[in-house]
Amino acid sequence: MNELDEARDAATAQILCARSDTCLRPNIAGFFDEATNTVSYVVSDPATSEAAVIDSVLDYEAASGRTSNGSADRIVEYVAANDLTVTWHIETHAHADHISAAPYLQEKLGGKLAIGKGIIRVQEVFGKLFNAGTDFERDGSQFDHLFCDGEAFSIGELKGIALHVPGHTPADMAFIIGDAAFVCDTLFMPDFGTARADFPGGDARQLFRSIRRILALPRETRLFLCHDYKAPGRDEYAWETTVALQREHNVHVKDGVTEDEFVAMRTARDATLDMPTLILPSVQVNIRGGRLPEPEDNGVSYIKIPVNAV
């Protein structure tokens, strides 16, 4: 990322805000799932009550293989209570720590399912890992829409833009909506740092550049995070911060940290981390748009666990 690119992205955000006398401020409700440390969001336009659901969670019990909809039903209840119309179900990437509830929520609430165009590369990598066969399409067709870098979209009168922010995975996208940005698995709270970059297709150097792209947004931009793990010494979960706070205080990537310093830190840290508990079921389902593999001849869907392959 060079200075010209950073200036371009900051200018884009300023243009979005300048479309009215004041920057449009969406209503944002966060739903924290402690089992997976994941935050789902409902983002709505105060003027029209149109809404988007971002990164929903399907409850999954690994020991029994059973799914349930408690987390998703909290979103359904919120949408109904606030008389919202859902037009988008947005996945910031193919998550490795939880299964998406988007198909269930689409059935209940309507709306289009969308993800970044980089999902095609992720489908190629994991389609091979899971030996998914020729019936598994590797073209993103499981989703209603594939966002490209810099693509504009709307939620009612709210203006949004999708930014490709790879590094954690090749498909990560951040979404700027009004005065807020949903930054995918790039940044965590300033006292916890940044996302890992050691998954297939991940790259610490690319992650640093993606983060600097986000931090080129106006300093007052609200940042909403995918996860929180409570940094040592902090007793409460948190998932909202700002560009200014990240630039001043992020323990991994605040202003003054060089790209080489970040890459060395991130590479060493990632080497100590275990794989997420639900990575194999989660990715296997999420590359299918949150849909389980097709049932076999006994009517049961099966999730594969490749042995000694990861």
Short mmCIF file of C-alpha atoms in Angstrom, two decimals:
data_model
loop_
_atom_site.label_atom_id
_atom_site.label_comp_id
_atom_site.label_asym_id
_atom_site.label_seq_id
_atom_site.Cartn_x
_atom_site.Cartn_y
_atom_site.Cartn_z
CA MET A 1 0.00 0.00 0.00
CA ASN A 2 1.54 3.33 -1.05
CA GLU A 3 0.62 6.86 -0.02
CA LEU A 4 -1.47 7.35 -3.14
CA ASP A 5 -3.59 4.29 -2.33
CA GLU A 6 -4.08 5.47 1.27
CA ALA A 7 -5.11 8.92 0.11
CA ARG A 8 -7.55 7.39 -2.38
CA ASP A 9 -9.26 5.30 0.28
CA ALA A 10 -9.46 8.16 2.76
CA ALA A 11 -10.93 10.35 0.03
CA THR A 12 -13.49 7.68 -0.83
CA ALA A 13 -14.71 7.60 2.76
CA GLN A 14 -14.88 11.39 2.87
CA ILE A 15 -16.95 11.42 -0.32
CA LEU A 16 -19.40 8.95 1.20
CA CYS A 17 -19.81 11.17 4.24
CA ALA A 18 -20.15 14.31 2.14
CA ARG A 19 -23.26 13.09 0.34
CA SER A 20 -25.34 14.77 3.03
CA ASP A 21 -24.70 17.76 5.28
CA THR A 22 -23.60 15.36 8.01
CA CYS A 23 -22.21 11.87 7.72
CA LEU A 24 -25.07 9.36 7.81
CA ARG A 25 -24.89 7.35 11.00
CA PRO A 26 -26.42 3.87 10.81
CA ASN A 27 -28.15 2.19 13.70
CA ILE A 28 -25.95 -0.75 14.73
CA ALA A 29 -26.86 -3.62 17.03
CA GLY A 30 -24.16 -6.14 17.99
CA PHE A 31 -24.92 -9.73 19.00
CA PHE A 32 -22.03 -11.43 20.77
CA ASP A 33 -21.72 -15.23 20.68
CA GLU A 34 -19.44 -16.16 23.57
CA ALA A 35 -19.09 -19.77 22.41
CA THR A 36 -17.17 -18.59 19.32
CA ASN A 37 -16.18 -15.07 20.46
CA THR A 38 -17.96 -13.77 17.35
CA VAL A 39 -19.95 -10.57 16.93
CA SER A 40 -22.83 -10.44 14.45
CA TYR A 41 -24.35 -7.11 13.48
CA VAL A 42 -27.62 -5.71 12.25
CA VAL A 43 -26.92 -2.42 10.47
CA SER A 44 -29.98 -0.36 9.62
CA ASP A 45 -30.87 2.93 7.97
CA PRO A 46 -32.85 5.18 10.36
CA ALA A 47 -34.64 6.83 7.44
CA THR A 48 -35.95 3.76 5.60
CA SER A 49 -35.57 0.87 8.11
CA GLU A 50 -33.66 -1.15 5.51
CA ALA A 51 -31.03 -3.34 7.11
CA ALA A 52 -28.09 -5.67 6.56
CA VAL A 53 -27.06 -8.62 8.72
CA ILE A 54 -23.29 -9.06 8.94
CA ASP A 55 -21.55 -12.33 9.97
CA SER A 56 -24.40 -14.30 11.51
CA VAL A 57 -23.76 -17.41 13.63
CA LEU A 58 -25.38 -20.85 13.48
CA ASP A 59 -25.06 -22.67 16.80
CA TYR A 60 -23.11 -25.90 16.35
CA GLU A 61 -22.28 -28.53 18.94
CA ALA A 62 -19.12 -30.26 17.77
CA ALA A 63 -19.46 -33.31 20.01
CA SER A 64 -22.90 -34.27 18.69
CA GLY A 65 -22.87 -32.59 15.27
CA ARG A 66 -26.16 -30.87 16.11
CA THR A 67 -27.10 -27.39 14.94
CA SER A 68 -29.58 -24.95 16.45
CA ASN A 69 -30.73 -21.41 15.80
CA GLY A 70 -30.67 -19.62 19.15
CA SER A 71 -28.11 -17.02 18.11
CA ALA A 72 -29.81 -16.40 14.77
CA ASP A 73 -33.24 -16.14 16.40
CA ARG A 74 -31.99 -13.21 18.50
CA ILE A 75 -31.43 -11.40 15.20
CA VAL A 76 -34.86 -12.40 13.89
CA GLU A 77 -36.44 -11.04 17.07
CA TYR A 78 -34.52 -7.77 16.82
CA VAL A 79 -35.49 -7.27 13.18
CA ALA A 80 -39.16 -7.91 13.98
CA ALA A 81 -39.16 -5.69 17.08
CA ASN A 82 -37.71 -2.79 15.10
CA ASP A 83 -39.81 -3.38 11.97
CA LEU A 84 -36.74 -3.66 9.73
CA THR A 85 -36.51 -4.93 6.17
CA VAL A 86 -33.37 -6.99 5.57
CA THR A 87 -31.91 -6.50 2.09
CA TRP A 88 -28.40 -7.94 2.63
CA HIS A 89 -26.77 -10.82 4.47
CA ILE A 90 -23.07 -9.99 4.29
CA GLU A 91 -20.21 -12.35 5.10
CA THR A 92 -16.91 -10.57 5.63
CA HIS A 93 -15.08 -13.83 4.74
CA ALA A 94 -15.43 -17.62 4.96
CA HIS A 95 -15.12 -17.90 8.73
CA ALA A 96 -12.98 -20.56 10.38
CA ASP A 97 -14.48 -20.29 13.85
CA HIS A 98 -18.25 -20.53 13.33
CA ILE A 99 -20.83 -21.66 10.81
CA SER A 100 -22.88 -18.96 9.10
CA ALA A 101 -26.63 -18.80 9.76
CA ALA A 102 -27.26 -16.84 6.55
CA PRO A 103 -29.43 -19.46 4.79
CA TYR A 104 -31.68 -19.76 7.87
CA LEU A 105 -31.94 -15.97 8.16
CA GLN A 106 -32.63 -15.58 4.45
CA GLU A 107 -35.53 -17.99 4.81
CA LYS A 108 -36.88 -16.02 7.77
CA LEU A 109 -36.11 -12.47 6.65
CA GLY A 110 -35.38 -12.39 2.91
CA GLY A 111 -32.43 -10.47 1.48
CA LYS A 112 -29.42 -11.30 -0.70
CA LEU A 113 -26.38 -13.25 0.52
CA ALA A 114 -23.07 -11.60 -0.38
CA ILE A 115 -19.33 -12.10 0.14
CA GLY A 116 -16.14 -10.86 -1.49
CA LYS A 117 -15.08 -12.18 -4.89
CA GLY A 118 -12.01 -13.73 -3.28
CA ILE A 119 -14.24 -16.57 -2.06
CA ILE A 120 -13.51 -18.26 -5.40
CA ARG A 121 -9.86 -18.70 -4.44
CA VAL A 122 -10.86 -20.02 -1.00
CA GLN A 123 -13.26 -22.49 -2.61
CA GLU A 124 -10.45 -23.76 -4.82
CA VAL A 125 -8.09 -24.34 -1.88
CA PHE A 126 -10.58 -25.92 0.47
CA GLY A 127 -12.49 -27.76 -2.24
CA LYS A 128 -9.28 -29.73 -2.79
CA LEU A 129 -8.66 -30.20 0.95
CA PHE A 130 -12.13 -31.66 1.48
CA ASN A 131 -12.08 -33.57 -1.82
CA ALA A 132 -15.42 -31.95 -2.59
CA GLY A 133 -15.64 -33.40 -6.10
CA THR A 134 -16.94 -31.96 -9.33
CA ASP A 135 -20.43 -31.33 -7.94
CA PHE A 136 -19.04 -28.54 -5.76
CA GLU A 137 -18.97 -25.36 -7.85
CA ARG A 138 -15.88 -23.22 -7.28
CA ASP A 139 -17.23 -20.04 -8.82
CA GLY A 140 -18.97 -18.32 -5.90
CA SER A 141 -22.39 -19.26 -7.26
CA GLN A 142 -23.54 -20.31 -3.78
CA PHE A 143 -23.85 -16.58 -3.05
CA ASP A 144 -26.25 -14.07 -4.57
CA HIS A 145 -23.59 -11.39 -4.99
CA LEU A 146 -19.78 -11.22 -4.99
CA PHE A 147 -18.37 -7.83 -3.96
CA CYS A 148 -15.38 -6.42 -5.81
CA ASP A 149 -12.82 -4.06 -4.28
CA GLY A 150 -14.14 -0.51 -4.21
CA GLU A 151 -17.70 -1.51 -5.11
CA ALA A 152 -20.43 0.83 -3.90
CA PHE A 153 -23.73 -0.43 -2.48
CA SER A 154 -26.58 0.92 -0.39
CA ILE A 155 -28.78 0.06 2.55
CA GLY A 156 -31.72 2.37 2.13
CA GLU A 157 -30.23 5.86 2.07
CA LEU A 158 -26.97 4.68 3.65
CA LYS A 159 -24.07 4.58 1.22
CA GLY A 160 -21.52 1.79 1.53
CA ILE A 161 -18.31 0.69 -0.08
CA ALA A 162 -16.60 -2.72 -0.02
CA LEU A 163 -12.83 -2.86 0.48
CA HIS A 164 -10.72 -5.94 -0.20
CA VAL A 165 -8.50 -6.41 2.87
CA PRO A 166 -6.70 -9.76 2.43
CA GLY A 167 -4.04 -11.18 4.71
CA HIS A 168 -6.03 -13.17 7.25
CA THR A 169 -7.53 -15.00 4.26
CA PRO A 170 -7.55 -14.08 0.55
CA ALA A 171 -11.25 -13.24 0.67
CA ASP A 172 -11.50 -10.78 3.58
CA MET A 173 -13.60 -7.71 2.91
CA ALA A 174 -14.24 -4.63 5.04
CA PHE A 175 -17.48 -2.72 4.59
CA ILE A 176 -17.74 1.04 5.14
CA ILE A 177 -21.35 1.99 5.82
CA GLY A 178 -22.02 5.63 6.64
CA ASP A 179 -19.63 6.63 9.43
CA ALA A 180 -18.87 3.02 10.40
CA ALA A 181 -16.57 0.30 9.07
CA PHE A 182 -16.92 -3.44 9.65
CA VAL A 183 -13.33 -4.54 9.39
CA CYS A 184 -13.50 -8.32 9.14
CA ASP A 185 -10.68 -10.35 10.74
CA THR A 186 -8.01 -7.67 10.44
CA LEU A 187 -8.01 -5.68 13.67
CA PHE A 188 -9.10 -6.60 17.19
CA MET A 189 -9.49 -4.19 20.09
CA PRO A 190 -6.37 -2.05 20.53
CA ASP A 191 -5.32 -3.97 23.66
CA PHE A 192 -5.51 -7.33 21.82
CA GLY A 193 -3.96 -6.46 18.47
CA THR A 194 -4.58 -8.09 15.11
CA ALA A 195 -5.84 -11.25 13.41
CA ARG A 196 -3.67 -14.23 12.57
CA ALA A 197 -2.29 -14.68 9.04
CA ASP A 198 -1.30 -18.36 8.92
CA PHE A 199 -4.38 -19.92 7.33
CA PRO A 200 -4.10 -21.19 3.73
CA GLY A 201 -3.71 -18.14 1.52
CA GLY A 202 -2.95 -15.88 4.49
CA ASP A 203 -0.03 -13.46 4.44
CA ALA A 204 1.21 -11.25 7.28
CA ARG A 205 2.71 -8.64 4.94
CA GLN A 206 -0.55 -8.39 3.05
CA LEU A 207 -2.45 -8.12 6.34
CA PHE A 208 -0.30 -5.16 7.42
CA ARG A 209 -1.04 -3.35 4.18
CA SER A 210 -4.76 -4.08 4.49
CA ILE A 211 -4.78 -2.73 8.03
CA ARG A 212 -2.99 0.45 6.96
CA ARG A 213 -5.63 0.83 4.27
CA ILE A 214 -8.34 0.74 6.94
CA LEU A 215 -6.40 3.10 9.19
CA ALA A 216 -6.23 5.65 6.35
CA LEU A 217 -9.93 6.26 6.86
CA PRO A 218 -10.95 9.42 8.77
CA ARG A 219 -9.82 9.20 12.40
CA GLU A 220 -13.37 9.44 13.75
CA THR A 221 -14.58 6.43 11.74
CA ARG A 222 -16.18 3.88 14.04
CA LEU A 223 -14.66 0.41 13.64
CA PHE A 224 -16.71 -2.70 14.41
CA LEU A 225 -14.80 -5.93 14.91
CA CYS A 226 -15.62 -9.57 14.16
CA HIS A 227 -14.29 -10.97 17.44
CA ASP A 228 -13.17 -10.20 20.95
CA TYR A 229 -11.21 -12.39 23.36
CA LYS A 230 -10.80 -10.01 26.34
CA ALA A 231 -7.18 -8.96 26.57
CA PRO A 232 -5.40 -9.69 29.85
CA GLY A 233 -6.57 -7.22 32.48
CA ARG A 234 -9.88 -6.45 30.75
CA ASP A 235 -13.02 -8.00 32.24
CA GLU A 236 -15.64 -7.04 29.64
CA TYR A 237 -16.01 -8.03 26.01
CA ALA A 238 -15.77 -5.12 23.56
CA TRP A 239 -16.02 -4.81 19.79
CA GLU A 240 -16.28 -1.09 18.89
CA THR A 241 -13.34 1.26 18.55
CA THR A 242 -12.18 4.03 16.18
CA VAL A 243 -9.46 4.62 13.64
CA ALA A 244 -7.86 7.14 16.01
CA LEU A 245 -7.72 4.69 18.93
CA GLN A 246 -6.26 1.96 16.74
CA ARG A 247 -3.59 4.25 15.33
CA GLU A 248 -2.62 5.45 18.77
CA HIS A 249 -2.90 2.31 20.88
CA ASN A 250 -3.06 -0.96 18.93
CA VAL A 251 -0.41 -3.19 20.53
CA HIS A 252 0.55 -4.78 17.20
CA VAL A 253 0.10 -2.13 14.55
CA LYS A 254 -0.14 1.40 16.00
CA ASP A 255 1.48 4.28 14.13
CA GLY A 256 5.24 3.87 14.09
CA VAL A 257 5.28 0.07 13.75
CA THR A 258 6.99 -0.82 10.48
CA GLU A 259 5.84 -3.47 8.04
CA ASP A 260 8.87 -5.65 8.73
CA GLU A 261 8.38 -5.36 12.50
CA PHE A 262 4.75 -6.38 12.16
CA VAL A 263 5.55 -9.34 9.90
CA ALA A 264 8.18 -10.64 12.31
CA MET A 265 5.83 -10.31 15.29
CA ARG A 266 2.82 -11.80 13.51
CA THR A 267 4.79 -14.75 12.10
CA ALA A 268 6.29 -15.61 15.49
CA ARG A 269 2.96 -15.27 17.27
CA ASP A 270 1.05 -17.34 14.71
CA ALA A 271 3.53 -20.20 15.14
CA THR A 272 2.33 -20.56 18.74
CA LEU A 273 -1.41 -20.68 17.97
CA ASP A 274 -3.58 -23.78 17.71
CA MET A 275 -6.06 -24.11 14.86
CA PRO A 276 -9.59 -22.89 15.73
CA THR A 277 -11.71 -25.66 17.24
CA LEU A 278 -14.37 -25.45 14.52
CA ILE A 279 -12.19 -24.69 11.49
CA LEU A 280 -12.94 -27.93 9.60
CA PRO A 281 -16.74 -27.91 9.91
CA SER A 282 -16.94 -24.12 9.62
CA VAL A 283 -14.94 -23.63 6.43
CA GLN A 284 -16.47 -26.70 4.82
CA VAL A 285 -19.95 -25.24 5.28
CA ASN A 286 -19.15 -21.55 4.83
CA ILE A 287 -17.59 -22.00 1.38
CA ARG A 288 -21.04 -23.33 0.45
CA GLY A 289 -22.71 -20.12 1.60
CA GLY A 290 -23.57 -21.60 5.00
CA ARG A 291 -25.32 -24.63 3.54
CA LEU A 292 -24.56 -28.13 4.74
CA PRO A 293 -23.22 -30.65 2.21
CA GLU A 294 -25.95 -32.37 0.23
CA PRO A 295 -27.56 -35.23 2.19
CA GLU A 296 -26.42 -38.71 1.27
CA ASP A 297 -28.76 -41.57 0.33
CA ASN A 298 -29.83 -41.99 3.96
CA GLY A 299 -30.98 -38.36 4.15
CA VAL A 300 -28.14 -37.27 6.45
CA SER A 301 -25.57 -34.54 5.71
CA TYR A 302 -21.97 -35.37 6.60
CA ILE A 303 -19.05 -33.07 7.38
CA LYS A 304 -15.67 -34.50 6.41
CA ILE A 305 -12.66 -34.39 8.73
CA PRO A 306 -9.47 -34.83 6.71
CA VAL A 307 -6.90 -36.78 8.74
CA ASN A 308 -3.28 -35.55 8.88
CA ALA A 309 -3.98 -33.05 6.13
CA VAL A 310 -3.98 -29.69 7.94
#
